[in-house]
Structure formats: structure tokens, C-alpha cells
Coordinates of N, CA and C in Angstrom, one line a residue:
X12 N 105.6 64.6 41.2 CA 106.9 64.1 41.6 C 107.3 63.1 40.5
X13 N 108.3 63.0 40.2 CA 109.1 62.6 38.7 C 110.0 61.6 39.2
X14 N 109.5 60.4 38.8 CA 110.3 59.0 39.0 C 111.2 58.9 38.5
X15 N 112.5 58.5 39.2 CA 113.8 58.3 38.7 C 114.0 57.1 37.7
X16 N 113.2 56.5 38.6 CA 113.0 55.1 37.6 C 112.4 55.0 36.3
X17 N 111.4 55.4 36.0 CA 110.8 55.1 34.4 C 110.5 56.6 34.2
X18 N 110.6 57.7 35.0 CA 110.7 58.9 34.6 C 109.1 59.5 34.4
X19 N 108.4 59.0 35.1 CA 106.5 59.0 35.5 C 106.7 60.5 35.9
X20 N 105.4 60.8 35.9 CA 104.9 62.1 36.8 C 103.9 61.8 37.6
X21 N 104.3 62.0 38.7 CA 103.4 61.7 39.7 C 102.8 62.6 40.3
X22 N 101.9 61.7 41.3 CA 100.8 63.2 42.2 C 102.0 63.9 43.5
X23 N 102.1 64.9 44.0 CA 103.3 65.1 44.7 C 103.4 64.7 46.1
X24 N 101.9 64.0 45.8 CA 102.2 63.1 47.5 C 102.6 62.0 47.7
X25 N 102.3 61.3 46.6 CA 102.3 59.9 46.1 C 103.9 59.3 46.7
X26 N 103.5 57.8 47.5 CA 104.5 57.1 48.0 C 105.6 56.3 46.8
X27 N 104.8 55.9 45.6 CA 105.2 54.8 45.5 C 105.0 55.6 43.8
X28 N 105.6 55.3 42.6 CA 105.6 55.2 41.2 C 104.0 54.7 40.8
X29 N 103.1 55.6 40.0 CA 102.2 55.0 39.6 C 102.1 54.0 38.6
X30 N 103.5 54.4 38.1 CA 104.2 53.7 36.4 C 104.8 52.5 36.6
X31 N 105.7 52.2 37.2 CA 106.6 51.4 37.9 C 106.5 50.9 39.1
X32 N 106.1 51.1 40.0 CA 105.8 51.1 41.4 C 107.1 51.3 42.3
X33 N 108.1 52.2 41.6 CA 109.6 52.4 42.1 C 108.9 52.9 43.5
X34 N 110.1 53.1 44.6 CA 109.4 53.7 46.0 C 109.6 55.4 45.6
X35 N 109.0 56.5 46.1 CA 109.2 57.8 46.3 C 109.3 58.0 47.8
X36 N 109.1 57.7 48.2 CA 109.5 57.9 49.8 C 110.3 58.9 50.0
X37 N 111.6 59.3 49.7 CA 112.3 60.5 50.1 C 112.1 61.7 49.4
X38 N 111.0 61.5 48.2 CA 111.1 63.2 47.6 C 109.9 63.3 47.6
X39 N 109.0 62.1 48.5 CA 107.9 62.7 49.0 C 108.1 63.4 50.5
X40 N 108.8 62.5 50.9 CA 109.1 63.5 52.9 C 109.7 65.2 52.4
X41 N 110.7 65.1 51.3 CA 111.1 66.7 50.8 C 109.8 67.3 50.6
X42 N 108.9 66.5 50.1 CA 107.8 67.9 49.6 C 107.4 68.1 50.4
X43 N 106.9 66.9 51.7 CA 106.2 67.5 52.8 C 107.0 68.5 53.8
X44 N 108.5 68.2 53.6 CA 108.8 69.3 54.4 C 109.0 70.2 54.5
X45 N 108.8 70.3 53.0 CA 108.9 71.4 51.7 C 107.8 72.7 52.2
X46 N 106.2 71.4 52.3 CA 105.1 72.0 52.5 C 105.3 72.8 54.4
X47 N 105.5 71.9 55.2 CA 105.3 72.4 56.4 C 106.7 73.7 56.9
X48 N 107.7 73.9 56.0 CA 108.7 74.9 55.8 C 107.9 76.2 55.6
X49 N 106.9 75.7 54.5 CA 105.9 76.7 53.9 C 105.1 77.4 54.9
X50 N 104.4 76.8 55.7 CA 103.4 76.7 56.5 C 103.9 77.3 57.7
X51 N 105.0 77.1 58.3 CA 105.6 77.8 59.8 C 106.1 78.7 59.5
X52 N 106.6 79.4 57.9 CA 106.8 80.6 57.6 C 106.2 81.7 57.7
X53 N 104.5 81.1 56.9 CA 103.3 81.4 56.4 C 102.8 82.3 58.9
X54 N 102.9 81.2 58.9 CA 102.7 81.6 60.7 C 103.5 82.6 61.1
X55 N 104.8 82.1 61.2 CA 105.6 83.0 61.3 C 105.0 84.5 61.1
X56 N 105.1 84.7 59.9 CA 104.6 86.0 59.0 C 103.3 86.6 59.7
X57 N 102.1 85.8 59.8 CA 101.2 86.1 60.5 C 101.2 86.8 62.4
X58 N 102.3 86.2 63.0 CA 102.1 86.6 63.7 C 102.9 87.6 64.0
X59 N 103.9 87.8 63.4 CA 104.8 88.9 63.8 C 103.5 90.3 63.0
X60 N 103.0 90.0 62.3 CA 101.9 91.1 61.8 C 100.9 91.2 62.7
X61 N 100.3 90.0 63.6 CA 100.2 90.4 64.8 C 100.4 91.7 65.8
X62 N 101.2 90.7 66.0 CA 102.2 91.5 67.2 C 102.2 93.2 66.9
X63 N 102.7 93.3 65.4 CA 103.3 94.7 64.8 C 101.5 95.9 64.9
X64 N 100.7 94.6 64.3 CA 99.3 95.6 64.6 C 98.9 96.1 66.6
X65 N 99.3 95.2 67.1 CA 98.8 94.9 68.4 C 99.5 96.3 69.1
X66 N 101.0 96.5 68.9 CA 102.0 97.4 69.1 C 101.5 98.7 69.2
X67 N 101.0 98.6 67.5 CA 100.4 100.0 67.2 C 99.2 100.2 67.9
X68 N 98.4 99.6 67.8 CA 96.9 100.3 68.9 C 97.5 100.5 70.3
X69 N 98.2 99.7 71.0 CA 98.8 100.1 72.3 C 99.6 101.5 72.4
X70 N 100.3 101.8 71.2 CA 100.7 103.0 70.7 C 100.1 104.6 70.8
X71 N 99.2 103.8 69.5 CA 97.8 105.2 69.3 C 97.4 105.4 70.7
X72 N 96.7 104.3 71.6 CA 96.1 104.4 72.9 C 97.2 105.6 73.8
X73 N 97.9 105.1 73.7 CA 98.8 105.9 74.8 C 98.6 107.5 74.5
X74 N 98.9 107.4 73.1 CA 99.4 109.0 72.5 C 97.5 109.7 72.8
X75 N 96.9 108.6 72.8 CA 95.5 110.0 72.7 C 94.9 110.1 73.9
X76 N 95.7 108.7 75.1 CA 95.5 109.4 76.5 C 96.2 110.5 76.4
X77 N 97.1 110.9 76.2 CA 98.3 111.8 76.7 C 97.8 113.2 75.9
X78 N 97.3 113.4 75.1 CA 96.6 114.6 74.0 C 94.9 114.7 75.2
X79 N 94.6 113.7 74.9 CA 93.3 114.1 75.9 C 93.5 114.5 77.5
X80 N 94.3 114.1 78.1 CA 94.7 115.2 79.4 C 95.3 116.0 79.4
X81 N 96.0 116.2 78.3 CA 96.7 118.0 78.2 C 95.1 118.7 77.4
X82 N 94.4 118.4 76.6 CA 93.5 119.0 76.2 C 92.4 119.3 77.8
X83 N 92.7 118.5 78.4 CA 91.6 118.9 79.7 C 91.9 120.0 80.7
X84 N 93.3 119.5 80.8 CA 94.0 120.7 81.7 C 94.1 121.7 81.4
X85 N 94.7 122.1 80.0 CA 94.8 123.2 79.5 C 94.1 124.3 79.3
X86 N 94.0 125.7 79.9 CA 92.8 126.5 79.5 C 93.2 127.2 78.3
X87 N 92.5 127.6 77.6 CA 92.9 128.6 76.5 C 93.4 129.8 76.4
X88 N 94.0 130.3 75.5 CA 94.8 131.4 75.8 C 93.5 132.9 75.8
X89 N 92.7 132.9 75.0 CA 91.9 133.9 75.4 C 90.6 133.4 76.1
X90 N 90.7 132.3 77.2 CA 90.3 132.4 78.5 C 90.5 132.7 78.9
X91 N 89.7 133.6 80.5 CA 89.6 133.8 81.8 C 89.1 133.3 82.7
X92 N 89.5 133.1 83.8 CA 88.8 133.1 84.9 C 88.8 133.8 86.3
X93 N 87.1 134.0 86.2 CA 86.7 135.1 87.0 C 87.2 134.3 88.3
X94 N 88.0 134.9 89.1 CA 87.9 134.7 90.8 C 87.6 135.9 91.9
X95 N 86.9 136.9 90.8 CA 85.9 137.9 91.7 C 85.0 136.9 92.6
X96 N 84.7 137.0 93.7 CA 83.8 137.1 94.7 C 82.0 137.5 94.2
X97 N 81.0 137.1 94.1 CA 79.9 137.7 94.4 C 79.5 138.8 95.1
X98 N 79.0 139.8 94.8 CA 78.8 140.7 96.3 C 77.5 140.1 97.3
X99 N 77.6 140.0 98.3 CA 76.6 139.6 99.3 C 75.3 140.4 99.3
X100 N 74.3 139.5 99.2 CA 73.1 139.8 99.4 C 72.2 140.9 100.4
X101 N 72.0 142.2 100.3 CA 71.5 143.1 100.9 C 69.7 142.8 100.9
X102 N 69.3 142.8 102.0 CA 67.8 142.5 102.0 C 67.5 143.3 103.6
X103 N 65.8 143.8 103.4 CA 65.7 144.6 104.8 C 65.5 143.7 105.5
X104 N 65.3 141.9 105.3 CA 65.6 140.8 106.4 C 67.1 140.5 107.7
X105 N 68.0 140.4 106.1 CA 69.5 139.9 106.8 C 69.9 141.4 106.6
X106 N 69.7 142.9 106.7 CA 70.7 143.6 106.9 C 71.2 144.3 105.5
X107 N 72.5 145.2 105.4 CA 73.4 145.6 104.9 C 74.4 145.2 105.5
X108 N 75.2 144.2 104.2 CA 76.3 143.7 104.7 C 77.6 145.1 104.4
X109 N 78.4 144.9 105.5 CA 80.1 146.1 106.2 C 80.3 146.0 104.7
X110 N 80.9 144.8 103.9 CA 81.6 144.9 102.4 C 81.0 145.7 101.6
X111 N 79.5 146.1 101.4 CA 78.8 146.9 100.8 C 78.7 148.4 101.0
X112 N 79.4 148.7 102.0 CA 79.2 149.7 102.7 C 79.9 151.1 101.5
X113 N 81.2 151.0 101.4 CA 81.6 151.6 100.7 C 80.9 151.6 99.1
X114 N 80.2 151.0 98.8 CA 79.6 150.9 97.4 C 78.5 151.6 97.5
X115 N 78.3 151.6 98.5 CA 76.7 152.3 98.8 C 76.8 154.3 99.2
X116 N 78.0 154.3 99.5 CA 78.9 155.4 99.9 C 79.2 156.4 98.4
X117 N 79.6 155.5 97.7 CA 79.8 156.1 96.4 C 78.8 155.9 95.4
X118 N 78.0 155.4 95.8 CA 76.5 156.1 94.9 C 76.1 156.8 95.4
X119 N 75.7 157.3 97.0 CA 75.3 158.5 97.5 C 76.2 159.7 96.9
X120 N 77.7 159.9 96.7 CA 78.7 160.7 96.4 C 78.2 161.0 95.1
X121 N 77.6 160.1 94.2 CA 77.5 160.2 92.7 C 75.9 161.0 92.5
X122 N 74.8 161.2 93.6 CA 74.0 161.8 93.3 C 73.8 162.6 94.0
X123 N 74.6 163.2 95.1 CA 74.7 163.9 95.9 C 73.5 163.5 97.3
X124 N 73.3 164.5 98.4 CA 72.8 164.5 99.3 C 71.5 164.9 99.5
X125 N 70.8 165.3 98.4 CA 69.6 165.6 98.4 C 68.6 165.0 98.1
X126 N 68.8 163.6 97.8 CA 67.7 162.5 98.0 C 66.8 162.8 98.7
X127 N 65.7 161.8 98.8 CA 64.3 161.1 99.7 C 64.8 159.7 100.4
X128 N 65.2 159.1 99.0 CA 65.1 157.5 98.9 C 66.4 157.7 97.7
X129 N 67.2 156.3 98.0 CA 68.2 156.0 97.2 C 67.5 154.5 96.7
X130 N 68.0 154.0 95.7 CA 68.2 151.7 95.4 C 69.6 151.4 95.3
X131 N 69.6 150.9 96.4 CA 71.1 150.1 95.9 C 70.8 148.8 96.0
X132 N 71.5 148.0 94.7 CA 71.5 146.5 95.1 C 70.0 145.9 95.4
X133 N 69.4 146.4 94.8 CA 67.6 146.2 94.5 C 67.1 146.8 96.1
X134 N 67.6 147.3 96.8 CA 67.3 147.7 98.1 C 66.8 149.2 98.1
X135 N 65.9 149.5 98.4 CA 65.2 151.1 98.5 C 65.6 151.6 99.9
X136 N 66.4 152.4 100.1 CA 66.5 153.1 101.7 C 66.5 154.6 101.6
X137 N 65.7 155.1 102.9 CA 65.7 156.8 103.0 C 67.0 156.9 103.5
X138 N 66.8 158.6 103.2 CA 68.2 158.8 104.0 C 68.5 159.2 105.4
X139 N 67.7 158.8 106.5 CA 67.8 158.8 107.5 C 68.9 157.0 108.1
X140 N 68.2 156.2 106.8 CA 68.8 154.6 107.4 C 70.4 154.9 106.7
X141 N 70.1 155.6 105.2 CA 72.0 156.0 105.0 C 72.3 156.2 105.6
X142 N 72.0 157.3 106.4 CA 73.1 157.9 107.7 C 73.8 157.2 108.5
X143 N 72.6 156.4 108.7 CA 73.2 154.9 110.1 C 74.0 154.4 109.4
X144 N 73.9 153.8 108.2 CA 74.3 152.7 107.6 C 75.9 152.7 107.6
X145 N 75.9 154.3 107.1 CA 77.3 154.9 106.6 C 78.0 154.8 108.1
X146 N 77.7 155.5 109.1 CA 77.8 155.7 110.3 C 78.4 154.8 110.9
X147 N 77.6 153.2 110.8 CA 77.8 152.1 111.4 C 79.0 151.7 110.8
X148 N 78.6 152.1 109.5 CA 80.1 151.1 108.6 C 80.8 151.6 109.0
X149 N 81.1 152.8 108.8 CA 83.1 153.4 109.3 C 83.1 152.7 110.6
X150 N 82.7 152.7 111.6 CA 82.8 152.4 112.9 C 83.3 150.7 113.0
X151 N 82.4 150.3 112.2 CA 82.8 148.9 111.9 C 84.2 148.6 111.6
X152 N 84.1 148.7 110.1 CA 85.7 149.2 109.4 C 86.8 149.3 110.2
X153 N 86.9 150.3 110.7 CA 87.3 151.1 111.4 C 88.6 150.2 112.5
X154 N 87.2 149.0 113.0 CA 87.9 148.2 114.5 C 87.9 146.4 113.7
X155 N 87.7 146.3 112.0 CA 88.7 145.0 111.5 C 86.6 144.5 111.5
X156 N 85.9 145.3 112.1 CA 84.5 144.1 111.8 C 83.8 143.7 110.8
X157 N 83.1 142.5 110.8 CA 82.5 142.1 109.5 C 81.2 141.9 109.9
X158 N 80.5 141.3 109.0 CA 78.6 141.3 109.2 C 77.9 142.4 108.5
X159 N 76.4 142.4 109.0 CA 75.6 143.6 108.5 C 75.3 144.1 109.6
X160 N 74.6 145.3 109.4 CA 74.0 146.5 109.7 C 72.4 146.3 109.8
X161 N 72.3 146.4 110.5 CA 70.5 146.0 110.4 C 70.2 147.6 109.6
X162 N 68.6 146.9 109.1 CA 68.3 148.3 108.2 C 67.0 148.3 109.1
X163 N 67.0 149.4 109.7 CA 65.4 149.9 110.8 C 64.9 151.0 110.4
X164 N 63.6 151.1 110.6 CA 63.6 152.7 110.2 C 63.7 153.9 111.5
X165 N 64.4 155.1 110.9 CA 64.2 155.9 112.1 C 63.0 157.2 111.3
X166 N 63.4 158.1 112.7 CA 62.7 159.2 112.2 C 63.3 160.3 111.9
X167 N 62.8 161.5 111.3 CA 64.0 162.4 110.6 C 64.0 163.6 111.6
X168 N 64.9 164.3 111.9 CA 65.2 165.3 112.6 C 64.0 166.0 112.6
X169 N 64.0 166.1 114.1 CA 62.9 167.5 114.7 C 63.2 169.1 113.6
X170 N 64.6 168.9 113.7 CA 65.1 170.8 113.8 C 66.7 170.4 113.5
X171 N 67.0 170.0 111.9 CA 68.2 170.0 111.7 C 68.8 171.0 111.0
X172 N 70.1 171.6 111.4 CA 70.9 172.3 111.3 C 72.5 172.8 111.3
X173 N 73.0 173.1 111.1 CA 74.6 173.3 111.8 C 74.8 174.3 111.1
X174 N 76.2 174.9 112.1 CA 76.7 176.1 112.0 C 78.3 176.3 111.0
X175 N 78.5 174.9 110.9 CA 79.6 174.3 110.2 C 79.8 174.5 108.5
X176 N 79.8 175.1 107.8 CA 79.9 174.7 106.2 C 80.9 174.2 105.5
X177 N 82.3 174.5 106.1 CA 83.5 174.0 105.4 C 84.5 174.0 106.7
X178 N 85.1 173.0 106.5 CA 86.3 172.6 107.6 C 86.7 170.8 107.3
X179 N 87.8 170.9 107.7 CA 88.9 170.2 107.3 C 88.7 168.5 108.4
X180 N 88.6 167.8 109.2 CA 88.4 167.1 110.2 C 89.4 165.5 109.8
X181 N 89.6 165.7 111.0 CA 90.9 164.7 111.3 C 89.8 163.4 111.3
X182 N 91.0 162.0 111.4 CA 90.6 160.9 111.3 C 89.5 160.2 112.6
X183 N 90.0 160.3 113.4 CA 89.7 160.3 115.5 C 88.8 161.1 115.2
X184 N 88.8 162.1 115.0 CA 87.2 163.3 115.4 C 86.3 162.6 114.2
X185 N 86.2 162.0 112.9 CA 85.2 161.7 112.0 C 84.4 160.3 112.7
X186 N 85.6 159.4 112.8 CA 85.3 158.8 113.8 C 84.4 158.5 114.9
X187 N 84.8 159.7 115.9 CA 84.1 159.4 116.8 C 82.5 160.1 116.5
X188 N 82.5 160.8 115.4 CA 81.4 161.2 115.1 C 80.3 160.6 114.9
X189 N 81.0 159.2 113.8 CA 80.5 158.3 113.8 C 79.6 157.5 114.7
X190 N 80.5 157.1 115.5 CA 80.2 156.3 116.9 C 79.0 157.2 117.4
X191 N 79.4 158.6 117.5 CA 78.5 159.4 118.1 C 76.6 159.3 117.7
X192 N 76.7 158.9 116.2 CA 75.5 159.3 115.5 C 74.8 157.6 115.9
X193 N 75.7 157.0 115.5 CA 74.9 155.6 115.6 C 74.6 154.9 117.1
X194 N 75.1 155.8 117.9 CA 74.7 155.9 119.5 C 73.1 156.6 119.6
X195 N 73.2 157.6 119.5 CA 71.8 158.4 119.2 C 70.9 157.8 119.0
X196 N 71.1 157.5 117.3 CA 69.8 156.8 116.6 C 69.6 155.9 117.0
X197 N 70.6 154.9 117.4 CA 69.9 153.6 118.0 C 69.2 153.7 119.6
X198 N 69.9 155.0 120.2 CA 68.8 154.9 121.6 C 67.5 155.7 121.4
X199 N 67.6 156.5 120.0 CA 66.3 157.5 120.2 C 65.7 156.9 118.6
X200 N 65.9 156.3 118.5 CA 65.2 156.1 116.9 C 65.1 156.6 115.8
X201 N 66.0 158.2 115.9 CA 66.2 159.3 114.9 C 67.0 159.7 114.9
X202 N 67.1 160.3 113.6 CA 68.0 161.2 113.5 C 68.6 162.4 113.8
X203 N 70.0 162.5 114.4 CA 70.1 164.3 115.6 C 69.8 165.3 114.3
X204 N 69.6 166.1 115.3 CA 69.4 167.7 114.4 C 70.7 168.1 113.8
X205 N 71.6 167.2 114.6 CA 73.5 168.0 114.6 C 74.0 167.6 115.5
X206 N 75.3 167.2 114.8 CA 76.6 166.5 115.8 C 77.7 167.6 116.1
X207 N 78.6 167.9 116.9 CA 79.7 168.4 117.1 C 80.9 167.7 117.0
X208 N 82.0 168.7 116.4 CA 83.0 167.9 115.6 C 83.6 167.6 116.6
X209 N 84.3 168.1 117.7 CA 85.3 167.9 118.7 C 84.6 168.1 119.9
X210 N 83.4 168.6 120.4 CA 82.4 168.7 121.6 C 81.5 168.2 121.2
X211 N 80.9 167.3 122.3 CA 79.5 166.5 122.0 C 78.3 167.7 122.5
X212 N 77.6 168.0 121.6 CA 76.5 168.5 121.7 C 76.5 170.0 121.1
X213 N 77.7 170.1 120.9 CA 78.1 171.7 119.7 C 77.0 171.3 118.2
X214 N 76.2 172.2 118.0 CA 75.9 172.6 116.7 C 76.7 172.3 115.5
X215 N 77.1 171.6 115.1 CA 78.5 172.1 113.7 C 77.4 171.6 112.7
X216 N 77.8 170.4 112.7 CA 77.1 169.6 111.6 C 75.9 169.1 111.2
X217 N 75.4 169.5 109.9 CA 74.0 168.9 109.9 C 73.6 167.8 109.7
X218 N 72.6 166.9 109.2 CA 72.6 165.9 109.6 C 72.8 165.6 107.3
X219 N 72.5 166.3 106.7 CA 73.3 166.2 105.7 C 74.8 166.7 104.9
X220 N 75.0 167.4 106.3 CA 76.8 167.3 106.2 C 77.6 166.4 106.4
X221 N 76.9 165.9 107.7 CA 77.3 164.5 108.1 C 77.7 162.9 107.2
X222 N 76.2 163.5 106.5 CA 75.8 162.2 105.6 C 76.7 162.4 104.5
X223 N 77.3 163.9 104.1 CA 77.9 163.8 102.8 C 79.3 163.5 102.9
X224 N 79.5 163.8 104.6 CA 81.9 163.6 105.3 C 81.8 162.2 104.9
X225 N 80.4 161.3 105.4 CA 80.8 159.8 105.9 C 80.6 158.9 104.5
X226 N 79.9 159.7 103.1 CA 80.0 158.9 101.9 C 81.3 159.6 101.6
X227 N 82.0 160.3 101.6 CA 83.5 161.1 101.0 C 84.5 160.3 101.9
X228 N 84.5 160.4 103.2 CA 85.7 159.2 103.7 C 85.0 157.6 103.1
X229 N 84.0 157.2 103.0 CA 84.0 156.2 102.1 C 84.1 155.7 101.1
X230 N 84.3 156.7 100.0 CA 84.2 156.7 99.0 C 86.0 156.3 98.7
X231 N 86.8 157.1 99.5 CA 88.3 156.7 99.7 C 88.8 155.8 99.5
X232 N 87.2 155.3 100.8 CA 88.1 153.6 101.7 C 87.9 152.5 100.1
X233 N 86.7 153.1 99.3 CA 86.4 152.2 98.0 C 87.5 152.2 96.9
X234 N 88.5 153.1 96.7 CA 89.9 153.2 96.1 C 90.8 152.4 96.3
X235 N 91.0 153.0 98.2 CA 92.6 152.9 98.7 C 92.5 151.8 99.2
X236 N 91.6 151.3 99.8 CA 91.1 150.5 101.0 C 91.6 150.9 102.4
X237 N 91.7 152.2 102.7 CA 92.2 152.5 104.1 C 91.3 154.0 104.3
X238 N 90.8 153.8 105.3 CA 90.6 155.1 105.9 C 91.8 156.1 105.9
X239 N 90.8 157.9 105.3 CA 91.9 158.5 105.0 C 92.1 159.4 106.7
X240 N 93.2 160.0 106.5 CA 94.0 161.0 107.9 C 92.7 161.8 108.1
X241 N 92.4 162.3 107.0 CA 91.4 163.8 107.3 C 90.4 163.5 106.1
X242 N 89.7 164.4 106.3 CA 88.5 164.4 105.3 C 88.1 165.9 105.2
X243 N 88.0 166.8 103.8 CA 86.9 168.1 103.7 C 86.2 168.0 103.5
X244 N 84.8 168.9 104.3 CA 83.6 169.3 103.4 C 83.7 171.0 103.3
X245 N 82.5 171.0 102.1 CA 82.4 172.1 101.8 C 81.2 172.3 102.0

């Protein structure tokens, strides 16, 4: 600070002329205010850089919540999702479950009727328990039922036969054929020799005619999902 009086240079805090002892008093209060002008600017500056950093992280936060829950929600475009059903468990404990019935129907159709023993569904069954099985299931079907089929063994026809090779049979007569066979076997433990199509106890059908109408109307029900009007065998 530069004395008016003798024209000294002084320290810039200095009250008084080191040279002269003139007073500085007022161009020392200027430099102080000079300095603390400095100083609340200096803050000033600091905190608005603050604030301006603080902004931004509140900023970024938001934006990578909002990217990370659309990334969660979102499935991908060559994803799927399976909402198939499991198929139910077949075991000679719990049964053959009705829903399997038709599956079981159209593997018998696919190797025909001259089995021993079929596997479906890791399950080994002769074809005396097909018969039932198939038998049971339309009948089930049929009246809206659900559940399994117990798997029992029966025994195979004394003297099976029919007189029947080809004919056409309505919905009601396969039907009750049905009902008819799984009446039998469950009061006698086997399998008939032969059911009759429209008279109970007529000769017609044999007991692998039977088994081949009731995997063919099932095999339908596995397409259309409805039992069909009529059914042929040959």
C-alpha cells in the first residue's frame, strides 16, 4: 500500500506509514474489503459447483433407476414363455390320470393293436388294463370328469371273438359300449370275449376291435377336443 504522504510502499495490511507514520486506515479497510469481496465470491463459486455436482448424481440416480426397471420388466424379443402345463404323473400307485387318456390312445393308434405290453409315460401296461383304461376314459370324458383310472390287473378273455369286421357306430352306441366294458371288467376282473354294438350280449365285437374303436374315437378327442358323431372300424 503506497503512502500518499512520503510515497512509501508498504505491507498491504499495514495501518499506519512505515516511512512517515501518515495513517492508512482507509486503503487498508479497501484492501480488506477488497480481500473478503474475494473470499464470498471464491464461496460463492464453490458452492454453486456444489449444488451443480449434487444435481447431477440426483440426476444420473434417477435415470439408472428408470433404465434398471425397464431392463427388469422387459422380456426379450426372442424370448418365450412356456405356459404349457406339465403332464400329470402316471404311476401303478396314483392311477392313470383322464388328461392322459387321449395320449395314451394315440400311441396305441400308432402301433396298432397287436401288442402284449405297451410304455407310456415310463408306465408298462398290457393290453387288457388298455382296454379299461381307454374304456374308462371316454366314459369319463364323456360326463365333464376329471381324476385317474386306477391301473389293476385283469385277466384276458376265456374265448374272444366277434362277428363284426367293419361298421360304421354312432356316438350313444360307442359310448355305451364303453360303460358296458368297464362294468364287466370291474365286476368280473376280465376281459369279455365280446361286446354288442346295439344288444347287450350280441357277439359283434372283439375285444381287439373294441380296443382299436376306443384308441380311434380318442385319437379325435386328441385333435378336436370333442368326441366325434360316429366312429369306423375296419
Amino acid at each position: 500500500m503506497k503512502c500518499e504522504n512520503c510515497g512509501y510502499d508498504n505491507h498491504a495490511d499495514a495501518a499506519f506509514c512505515e516511512q512517515c507514520g501518515a495513517k492508512l486506515l482507509e486503503k487498508a479497510a479497501f484492501g480488506r474489503k477488497s480481500t473478503q469481496s474475494e473470499k464470498e465470491e471464491s464461496k460463492n463459486i464453490n458452492t454453486a459447483l456444489i449444488v451443480a455436482i449434487v444435481a447431477l448424481v440426483v440426476i444420473l440416480g434417477i435415470m439408472g433407476g428408470i433404465l434398471l426397471k425397464m431392463g427388469s420388466s422387459s422380456t426379450p424379443a426372442n424370448t418365450t414363455t412356456n405356459t404349457t402345463p406339465a403332464p400329470e404323473t402316471i404311476s401303478l400307485a396314483t392311477g392313470f390320470p383322464v388328461s392322459q387318456v387321449s395320449g395314451l390312445a394315440s400311441e396305441i393308434s400308432r402301433v396298432g393293436v397287436g401288442f402284449s405290453t405297451i410304455t407310456y409315460q415310463g408306465v408298462t401296461l398290457d393290453k387288457n388294463q388298455c382296454l379299461y383304461i381307454l374304456a374308462k376314459g371316454l366314459t369319463m370324458i364323456n360326463t365333464g370328469q376329471t381324476g385317474n383310472i386306477p391301473i389293476n390287473p385283469y385277466k384276458s378273455p376265456d374265448n374272444a371273438y366277434g362277428t363284426v369286421a367293419s361298421a360304421t357306430i354312432a356316438q350313444a352306441d360307442y359310448l355305451s359300449m364303453a360303460q358296458r366294458t368297464c362294468t364287466w371288467m370291474d365286476n368280473s376282473g376280465q376281459t369279455p370275449n365280446y361286446i354288442g354294438i346295439t344288444v347287450s350280449g350280441q357277439p359283434d365285437l372283439s375285444p381287439d376291435s373294441m380296443l382299436n374303436m376306443y384308441a380311434k374315437v380318442l385319437t379325435q378327442h386328441k385333435s378336436t377336443g370333442q368326441l366325434s358323431a360316429s366312429v369306423t372300424i375296419l
